[in-house]
Amino acid sequence: LIFEGLFAAMPIVFGIELVNLRGVSNATGGKDNPFSALWRLVDYLHHHQTISFVLLDNEGLAARNVAAGLPRADSIHFPDRRATRPNYVHLWKLSFELDNFNDVELAQALETYSEGKAKFSPADVKQCRDSARNAVKNKKIRTLDILFTERTGTNLNKPMFGRVLVHLMFDSSTRRKAQFRPIARFLDRVARAAALNHQPTTHAMWEYNQRTGHLGTLRPGAIS
């Protein structure tokens, strides 16, 4: 929805496919897997010259296994490069909601989503933001989901809540325009990469592309 609002076209027009990883925990792997469960998928896609961008909330093992670990993973398909590049992996500082919307906007969106059944103030949202910023190991973070459930007795459906946020983002009365939010800058990078990712027509050109470092950082000593 955000992509269509920014570029007046669906992602598929740019040759972009969105893949739902269904939660950070499904993407990060376990404590003994420093390269995350995404490693083989990303490496495989880059072997086929499909640039893979990874975007996750900063939760659980995401910082260690994905942001720090994934770019260090070696390719098993092309030995002279890594599986990916650091600039293709992005973690929000906190989360999509907290990084792209301020406390006033989020409080407004929560009220809209609750259909007026509950009131939310910017101070309520700030408590969630502060909890995420000052997260303590093994201590539960006060999230927007928890806040919503406490006030309404129902669960916050994140995809549906996301639709409310997207509507707010593109509302003409919203002071901060969509193109100036972090998600817009990220999607602009994705769109540019997709538009310039011309597919090879020969094996020699494919190998040349693999050696450019464009699909994965070259390993030390690799012949570029």
Coordinates of C-alpha atoms in Angstrom, one line a residue:
L1 CA 0.0 0.0 0.0
I2 CA 2.8 2.4 0.8
F3 CA 4.7 1.5 -2.4
E4 CA 1.6 2.1 -4.5
G5 CA 1.0 5.4 -2.7
L6 CA 4.5 6.6 -3.3
F7 CA 5.1 5.4 -6.9
A8 CA 1.5 5.2 -8.2
A9 CA 2.2 1.6 -9.2
M10 CA 2.2 -1.8 -7.6
P11 CA 5.6 -3.3 -6.7
I12 CA 5.2 -6.1 -9.4
V13 CA 5.4 -3.4 -12.0
F14 CA 9.0 -2.8 -10.9
G15 CA 9.7 -6.5 -10.8
I16 CA 9.5 -6.5 -7.0
E17 CA 7.9 -9.3 -4.9
L18 CA 7.0 -8.8 -1.2
V19 CA 7.6 -11.9 1.0
N20 CA 5.9 -12.1 4.4
L21 CA 8.4 -13.7 6.8
R22 CA 5.5 -14.0 9.4
G23 CA 7.4 -12.5 12.4
V24 CA 10.9 -11.6 13.4
S25 CA 11.4 -15.0 15.1
N26 CA 10.9 -16.9 11.8
A27 CA 13.6 -14.8 10.2
T28 CA 16.3 -14.7 12.8
G29 CA 17.0 -18.3 13.5
G30 CA 18.1 -19.5 16.9
K31 CA 20.9 -18.7 19.4
D32 CA 23.3 -21.1 17.7
N33 CA 22.7 -19.7 14.2
P34 CA 24.5 -16.4 13.8
F35 CA 23.7 -16.0 10.1
S36 CA 19.9 -16.3 10.6
A37 CA 17.4 -18.6 8.8
L38 CA 17.4 -16.2 5.9
W39 CA 21.0 -16.9 4.9
R40 CA 20.3 -19.7 2.4
L41 CA 17.2 -18.0 0.8
V42 CA 19.1 -14.7 0.3
D43 CA 22.1 -16.4 -1.1
Y44 CA 20.0 -18.4 -3.5
L45 CA 18.2 -15.4 -4.7
H46 CA 21.4 -13.5 -5.3
H47 CA 22.8 -16.5 -7.2
H48 CA 19.8 -16.0 -9.5
Q49 CA 20.5 -12.2 -9.6
T50 CA 17.4 -11.3 -7.7
I51 CA 18.4 -8.6 -5.2
S52 CA 17.0 -9.4 -1.8
F53 CA 16.3 -6.7 0.7
V54 CA 15.6 -7.7 4.3
L55 CA 13.5 -5.3 6.5
L56 CA 12.7 -6.3 10.1
D57 CA 11.7 -4.8 13.5
N58 CA 14.5 -4.7 16.0
E59 CA 13.4 -7.6 18.2
G60 CA 14.8 -10.8 19.7
L61 CA 17.9 -12.0 17.8
A62 CA 17.4 -9.7 14.8
A63 CA 20.3 -7.4 15.6
R64 CA 22.8 -10.2 16.1
N65 CA 21.7 -12.9 13.6
V66 CA 20.4 -10.6 10.8
A67 CA 21.9 -7.1 11.0
A68 CA 25.3 -8.3 12.1
G69 CA 25.4 -11.9 11.2
L70 CA 23.8 -12.2 7.8
P71 CA 26.2 -9.8 5.9
R72 CA 29.1 -11.9 7.2
A73 CA 27.7 -15.2 5.9
D74 CA 29.6 -16.7 3.0
S75 CA 27.8 -17.7 -0.2
I76 CA 27.6 -21.4 -0.9
H77 CA 26.7 -20.8 -4.5
F78 CA 29.5 -18.4 -5.5
P79 CA 32.6 -18.8 -3.3
D80 CA 34.1 -15.3 -4.0
R81 CA 31.3 -13.3 -2.4
R82 CA 29.3 -13.1 0.8
A83 CA 25.6 -14.0 0.8
T84 CA 24.6 -10.4 0.7
R85 CA 25.6 -6.8 1.3
P86 CA 25.2 -4.8 4.6
N87 CA 23.1 -2.1 2.8
Y88 CA 20.5 -4.8 1.7
V89 CA 19.7 -5.5 5.4
H90 CA 17.8 -3.0 7.4
L91 CA 16.5 -3.1 10.9
W92 CA 14.3 -0.4 12.3
K93 CA 15.8 1.3 15.3
L94 CA 12.7 0.1 17.2
S95 CA 9.9 -0.9 14.9
F96 CA 8.1 0.1 11.8
E97 CA 5.4 1.9 13.8
L98 CA 7.7 3.7 16.2
D99 CA 10.3 4.7 13.6
N100 CA 7.8 6.1 11.1
F101 CA 5.1 7.7 13.2
N102 CA 5.2 10.1 16.1
D103 CA 3.4 9.6 19.4
V104 CA 0.5 11.9 18.4
E105 CA -0.1 10.0 15.1
L106 CA 0.1 6.6 16.8
A107 CA -2.4 7.6 19.5
Q108 CA -4.7 8.9 16.8
A109 CA -4.3 5.7 14.8
L110 CA -5.0 3.5 17.8
E111 CA -8.2 5.4 18.5
T112 CA -9.3 5.1 14.9
Y113 CA -8.6 1.4 14.9
S114 CA -10.5 0.8 18.1
E115 CA -13.5 2.5 16.4
G116 CA -13.8 5.0 19.3
K117 CA -14.1 2.3 21.9
A118 CA -11.0 3.4 23.7
K119 CA -9.0 6.6 24.2
F120 CA -5.2 6.8 23.7
S121 CA -2.9 9.7 24.4
P122 CA 0.5 10.6 23.1
A123 CA 1.8 10.0 26.7
D124 CA 0.5 6.4 26.5
V125 CA 2.5 5.8 23.3
K126 CA 5.5 7.5 24.7
Q127 CA 5.6 4.9 27.5
C128 CA 5.8 2.2 24.8
R129 CA 8.5 4.1 22.9
D130 CA 10.5 4.6 26.1
S131 CA 10.1 0.9 27.0
A132 CA 11.5 -0.1 23.6
R133 CA 14.4 2.3 23.8
N134 CA 15.4 1.2 27.2
A135 CA 14.8 -2.5 26.7
V136 CA 16.3 -4.7 29.4
K137 CA 17.3 -8.3 28.7
N138 CA 14.7 -10.8 29.9
K139 CA 12.2 -8.0 30.7
K140 CA 9.1 -7.7 28.7
I141 CA 8.7 -4.6 26.6
R142 CA 5.5 -2.6 26.8
T143 CA 4.4 -2.6 23.2
L144 CA 1.5 -1.0 21.3
D145 CA -0.1 -4.4 21.2
I146 CA -0.1 -4.6 25.0
L147 CA -1.4 -1.1 25.4
F148 CA -4.2 -1.8 23.0
T149 CA -5.3 -5.0 24.6
E150 CA -5.3 -3.4 28.1
R151 CA -7.7 -0.6 26.8
T152 CA -10.0 -2.7 24.6
G153 CA -9.7 -6.3 25.8
T154 CA -9.0 -7.3 22.2
N155 CA -5.8 -8.0 20.2
L156 CA -4.2 -5.5 17.9
N157 CA -4.2 -7.0 14.4
K158 CA -0.9 -5.6 13.1
P159 CA -1.7 -5.8 9.3
M160 CA -5.1 -4.1 9.8
F161 CA -3.5 -1.5 12.1
G162 CA -0.9 -0.9 9.4
R163 CA -3.7 0.0 6.9
V164 CA -4.9 2.6 9.3
L165 CA -1.3 4.0 9.6
V166 CA -0.9 4.1 5.8
H167 CA -4.2 6.0 5.4
L168 CA -2.9 8.5 8.0
M169 CA 0.4 8.7 6.2
F170 CA -1.2 9.8 2.9
D171 CA -4.0 11.9 4.4
S172 CA -3.8 15.4 3.0
S173 CA -4.2 16.8 6.5
T174 CA -1.2 15.0 7.9
R175 CA 1.7 17.5 8.4
R176 CA 4.6 15.1 7.8
K177 CA 4.3 13.9 4.2
A178 CA 4.8 10.3 3.3
Q179 CA 7.9 10.9 1.1
F180 CA 9.8 12.3 4.2
R181 CA 9.4 9.1 6.3
P182 CA 12.1 6.5 6.7
I183 CA 10.0 3.8 5.0
A184 CA 9.8 6.0 1.9
R185 CA 13.6 6.3 1.7
F186 CA 14.0 2.6 2.1
L187 CA 11.4 1.8 -0.6
D188 CA 13.1 4.3 -3.0
R189 CA 16.3 2.4 -2.6
V190 CA 14.5 -0.9 -3.4
A191 CA 12.8 0.6 -6.5
R192 CA 16.0 2.0 -7.8
A193 CA 17.8 -1.3 -7.3
A194 CA 15.0 -3.2 -9.1
A195 CA 14.9 -0.8 -12.0
L196 CA 18.7 -1.1 -12.6
N197 CA 19.0 -4.8 -12.0
H198 CA 19.2 -5.9 -15.7
Q199 CA 19.2 -9.7 -16.1
P200 CA 22.3 -11.3 -17.7
T201 CA 21.8 -12.9 -21.2
T202 CA 24.9 -15.1 -21.1
H203 CA 26.7 -17.2 -18.4
A204 CA 29.8 -14.9 -18.8
M205 CA 27.7 -11.9 -18.0
W206 CA 26.1 -13.6 -15.0
E207 CA 29.6 -14.5 -13.6
Y208 CA 30.7 -10.9 -14.2
N209 CA 27.7 -9.6 -12.2
Q210 CA 28.4 -12.0 -9.4
R211 CA 32.0 -10.7 -9.2
T212 CA 31.0 -7.0 -9.1
G213 CA 30.1 -7.2 -5.4
H214 CA 26.7 -5.9 -6.3
L215 CA 24.9 -9.0 -5.1
G216 CA 27.1 -9.8 -2.2
T217 CA 30.3 -8.2 -0.7
L218 CA 33.4 -9.8 -2.3
R219 CA 35.4 -11.9 0.1
P220 CA 39.1 -10.9 0.8
G221 CA 41.3 -12.0 -2.0
A222 CA 38.5 -12.5 -4.5
I223 CA 39.1 -11.6 -8.1
S224 CA 36.8 -8.9 -9.1

